[in-house]
Each structure stands twice: as C-alpha cells, then as structure tokens.
Coordinates of C-alpha atoms in Angstrom, one line a residue:
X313 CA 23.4 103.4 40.2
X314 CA 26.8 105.0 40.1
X315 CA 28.5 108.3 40.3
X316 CA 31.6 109.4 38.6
X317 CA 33.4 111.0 41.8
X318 CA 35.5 114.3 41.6
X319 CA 37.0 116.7 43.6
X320 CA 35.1 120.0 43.9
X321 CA 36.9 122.6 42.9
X322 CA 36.5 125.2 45.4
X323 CA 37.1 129.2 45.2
X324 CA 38.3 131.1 47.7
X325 CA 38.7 135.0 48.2
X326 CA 39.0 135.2 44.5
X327 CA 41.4 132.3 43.7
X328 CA 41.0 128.7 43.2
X329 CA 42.3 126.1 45.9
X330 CA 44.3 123.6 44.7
X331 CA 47.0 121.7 46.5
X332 CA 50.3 121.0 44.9
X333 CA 51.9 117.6 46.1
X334 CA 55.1 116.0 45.8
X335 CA 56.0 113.7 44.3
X336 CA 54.4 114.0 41.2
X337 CA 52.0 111.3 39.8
X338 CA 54.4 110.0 37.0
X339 CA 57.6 109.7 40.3
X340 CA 55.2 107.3 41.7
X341 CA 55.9 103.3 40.5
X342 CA 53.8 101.5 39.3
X343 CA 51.7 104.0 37.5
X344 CA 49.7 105.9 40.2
X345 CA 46.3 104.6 38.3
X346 CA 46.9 101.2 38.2
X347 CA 45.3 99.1 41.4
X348 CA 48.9 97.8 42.4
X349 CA 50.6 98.5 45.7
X350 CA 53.4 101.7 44.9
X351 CA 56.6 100.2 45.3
X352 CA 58.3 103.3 44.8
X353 CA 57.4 106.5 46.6
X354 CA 58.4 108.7 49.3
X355 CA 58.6 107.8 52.6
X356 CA 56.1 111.1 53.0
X357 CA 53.9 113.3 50.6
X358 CA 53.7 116.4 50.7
X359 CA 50.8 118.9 50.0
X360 CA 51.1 122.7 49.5
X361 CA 48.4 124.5 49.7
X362 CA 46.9 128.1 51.0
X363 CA 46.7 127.6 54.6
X364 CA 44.3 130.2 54.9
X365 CA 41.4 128.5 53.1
X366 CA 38.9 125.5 54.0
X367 CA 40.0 121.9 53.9
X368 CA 37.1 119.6 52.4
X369 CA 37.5 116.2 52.6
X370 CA 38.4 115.5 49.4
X371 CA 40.7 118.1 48.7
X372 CA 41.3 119.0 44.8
X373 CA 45.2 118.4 44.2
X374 CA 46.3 119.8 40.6
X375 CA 49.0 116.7 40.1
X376 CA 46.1 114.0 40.5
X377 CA 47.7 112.2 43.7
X378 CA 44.4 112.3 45.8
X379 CA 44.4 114.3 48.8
X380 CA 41.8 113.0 51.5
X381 CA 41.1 113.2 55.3
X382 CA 42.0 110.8 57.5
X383 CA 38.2 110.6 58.3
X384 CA 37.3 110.4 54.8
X385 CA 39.8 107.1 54.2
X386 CA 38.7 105.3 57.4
X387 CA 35.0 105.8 55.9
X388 CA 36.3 104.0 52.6
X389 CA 38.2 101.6 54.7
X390 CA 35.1 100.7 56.3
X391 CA 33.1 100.5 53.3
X392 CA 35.8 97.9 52.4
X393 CA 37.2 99.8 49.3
X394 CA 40.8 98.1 48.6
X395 CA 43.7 101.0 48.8
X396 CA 46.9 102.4 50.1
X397 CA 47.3 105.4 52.4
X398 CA 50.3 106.9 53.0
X399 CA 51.3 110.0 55.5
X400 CA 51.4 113.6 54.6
X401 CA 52.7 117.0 55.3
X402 CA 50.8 119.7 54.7
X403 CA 52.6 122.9 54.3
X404 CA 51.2 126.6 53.9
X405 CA 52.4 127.2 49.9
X406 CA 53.0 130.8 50.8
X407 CA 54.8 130.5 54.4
X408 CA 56.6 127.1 54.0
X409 CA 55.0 126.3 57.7
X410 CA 53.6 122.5 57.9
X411 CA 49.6 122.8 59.1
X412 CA 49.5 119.7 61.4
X413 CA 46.5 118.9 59.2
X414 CA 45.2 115.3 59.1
X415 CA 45.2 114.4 55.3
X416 CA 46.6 111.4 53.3
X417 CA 47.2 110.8 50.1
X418 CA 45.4 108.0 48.9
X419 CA 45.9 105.4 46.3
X420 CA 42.6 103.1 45.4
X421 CA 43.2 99.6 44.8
X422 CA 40.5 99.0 42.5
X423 CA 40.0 98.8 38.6
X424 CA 37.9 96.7 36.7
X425 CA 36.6 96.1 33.5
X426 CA 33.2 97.9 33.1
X427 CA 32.2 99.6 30.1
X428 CA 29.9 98.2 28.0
X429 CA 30.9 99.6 24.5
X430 CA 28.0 98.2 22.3
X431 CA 25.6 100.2 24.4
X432 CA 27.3 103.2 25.6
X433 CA 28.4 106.3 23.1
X434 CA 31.9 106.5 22.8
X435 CA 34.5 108.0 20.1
X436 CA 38.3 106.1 20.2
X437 CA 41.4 107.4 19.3
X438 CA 42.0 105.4 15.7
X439 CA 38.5 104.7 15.0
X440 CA 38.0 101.1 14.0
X441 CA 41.5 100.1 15.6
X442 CA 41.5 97.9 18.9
X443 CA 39.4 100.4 20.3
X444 CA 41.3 100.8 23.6
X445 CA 41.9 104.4 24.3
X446 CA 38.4 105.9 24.7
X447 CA 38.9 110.1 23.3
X448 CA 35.1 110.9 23.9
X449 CA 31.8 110.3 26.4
X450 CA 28.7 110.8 25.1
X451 CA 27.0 108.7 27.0
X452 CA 28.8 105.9 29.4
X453 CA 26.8 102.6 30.2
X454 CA 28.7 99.8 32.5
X455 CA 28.3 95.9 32.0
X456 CA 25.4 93.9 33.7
X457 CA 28.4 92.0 34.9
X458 CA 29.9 95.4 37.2
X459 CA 26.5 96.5 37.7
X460 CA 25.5 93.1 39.5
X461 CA 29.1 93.0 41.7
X462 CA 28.1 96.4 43.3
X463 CA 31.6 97.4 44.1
X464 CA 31.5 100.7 46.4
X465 CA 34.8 102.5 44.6
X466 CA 36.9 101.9 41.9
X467 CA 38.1 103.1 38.6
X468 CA 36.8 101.7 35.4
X469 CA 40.0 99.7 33.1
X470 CA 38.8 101.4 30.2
X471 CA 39.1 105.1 31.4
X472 CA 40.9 104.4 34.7
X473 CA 41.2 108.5 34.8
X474 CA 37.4 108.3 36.6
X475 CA 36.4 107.0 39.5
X476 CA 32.9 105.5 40.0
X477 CA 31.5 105.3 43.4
X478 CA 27.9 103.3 43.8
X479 CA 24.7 105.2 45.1
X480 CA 25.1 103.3 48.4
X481 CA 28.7 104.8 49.0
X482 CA 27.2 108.3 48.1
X483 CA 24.7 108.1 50.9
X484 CA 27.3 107.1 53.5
X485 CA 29.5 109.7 52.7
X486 CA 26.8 112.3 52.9
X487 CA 25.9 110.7 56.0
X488 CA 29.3 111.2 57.5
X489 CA 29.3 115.0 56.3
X490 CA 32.1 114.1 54.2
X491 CA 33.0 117.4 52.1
X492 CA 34.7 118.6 49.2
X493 CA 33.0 115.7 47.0
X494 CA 31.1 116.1 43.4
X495 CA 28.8 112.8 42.1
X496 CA 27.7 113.2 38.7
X497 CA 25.1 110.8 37.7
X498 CA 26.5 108.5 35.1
X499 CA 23.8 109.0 32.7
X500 CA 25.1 112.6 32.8
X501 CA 28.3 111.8 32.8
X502 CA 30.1 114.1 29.4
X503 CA 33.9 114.0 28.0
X504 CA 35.6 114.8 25.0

C-alpha cells in the first residue's frame, strides 16, 4: 500500500509555520522535480523561519524545496531512497540570527511511471489530447508493474508534484519518531 507524503502544516501561537528558503525552486537546474542531480544551486540553502516555534522533521517550506532533519534523511538513506542533500542555514525570519539547527534541504532522486489511467479517475487538461497533464484526482490507482517493484519513496512521472511513500517506509518512520509527516491513504487521496 502507499501513501501520498506531505508536510504537516503546523500552527503555532495563532500563525502558521512555514519556512521560506532560498533559492527558490525554479533557481534550482534541472527542475527541482525531476530525479536528476542539481547542477546548478547554491553552495548553501537557506531556511527562514520563526525561531520560536517547533521543528518537525519534515518541516513545511512555502517554495516546495523540502526542508528535512538530518535524522530524517539518514532514515531515507538507510531505507535506500536515491537523493541529494545539501547543507542549510537556518535563520530566525524575524531576528536574522542563524539557529544552528540540523536541517537539509533535500532533493529525491526518484520518479517513475505509475499511474494506471484506465483504472484510476482522472480529468486532463485538453480532454482527449495526449493526456499528459493530469488537472484532477478522483481516485488515483498505480500499475501492477510499481506496485510489484515496492519502491520505498518517490514521485510518480505523471504528477511528479506528489510524493508516494510505501506502507513499509511509513512504519519505519513512525518507528524513528520522525515528525512533522502527513500519509494519506491513496485510496483517499483527492485533487482538483
């Protein structure tokens, strides 16, 4: 069984937490989504957030660069999910002082093919076209072929916006404690 894996959105004191990173997504090369080594990026990123509040794991970051824990990516790396980590600042967005805190923004190495259009519910953009930008999820059903390789993380080629994380990945991150994590059940999975 798979997940579709999000950031929880956290609020705090009356306001949401959301870090704010440079560089943006789109300064990245290649495309942050696509599972190719960045060839052009900083030398650092760097996360703003409210130094006040609680640091999950998987911290929700507004541009979609991921923000996770150290602890968090050796857990993938030891799962043996294919990625790219890359050192991080993390600097109060109200006082401008860096936190020391030990996060990294992380880049996952993994898309595949894996929706299985016949049998899952979708709407397209031009309707009847080549059918490759997905608008809508009414219900999202993968291949036998992705289903049987069992792969622990990675982001489907046809909506490489999610990323799916298998049942057995789920248990050890809630094994490890890992925080800041949302898993919604495919079959529940909504959009558009």
């Amino acid at each position: 069984m798979y997940y579709v894996l999000e950031s929880k959105i956290i609020g705090w004191r009356g306001k949401t937490l959301l870090a704010r990173s440079e560089p943006l997504l789109h300064e990245c090369e290649p495309h942050w989504w696509l599972a190719q080594p960045l060839t052009k990026r900083p030398d650092r990123f760097r996360f703003y957030i409210d130094g006040r509040g609680p640091r999950p794991d998987n911290y929700p970051c507004v541009s979609g660069i991921d923000m996770y824990s150290r602890r968090l990516v050796e857990l993938l790396f030891a799962q043996g999910v294919r990625h790219e980590a890359f050192p991080a600042d993390v600097i109060d967005d109200r006082t401008g002082e860096a936190l020391g805190s030990d996060y990294l923004a992380f880049h996952l190495l993994e898309i595949y093919p894996a929706v299985d259009h016949r049998r899952s519910d979708l709407t397209y953009d031009d309707e009847g076209a080549d059918r490759a930008v997905i608008r809508a999820v009414r219900r999202l059903v993968l291949t036998e072929e992705c289903l049987r390789a069992g792969r622990p993380m990675f982001r489907p080629a046809e909506l490489f916006g999610l990323v799916l994380v298998h049942e057995g990945l789920v248990a050890v991150m809630e094994d490890h404690g890992i925080t800041g994590n949302v898993y919604t059940p495919l079959e529940q999975f909504r959009v558009g």
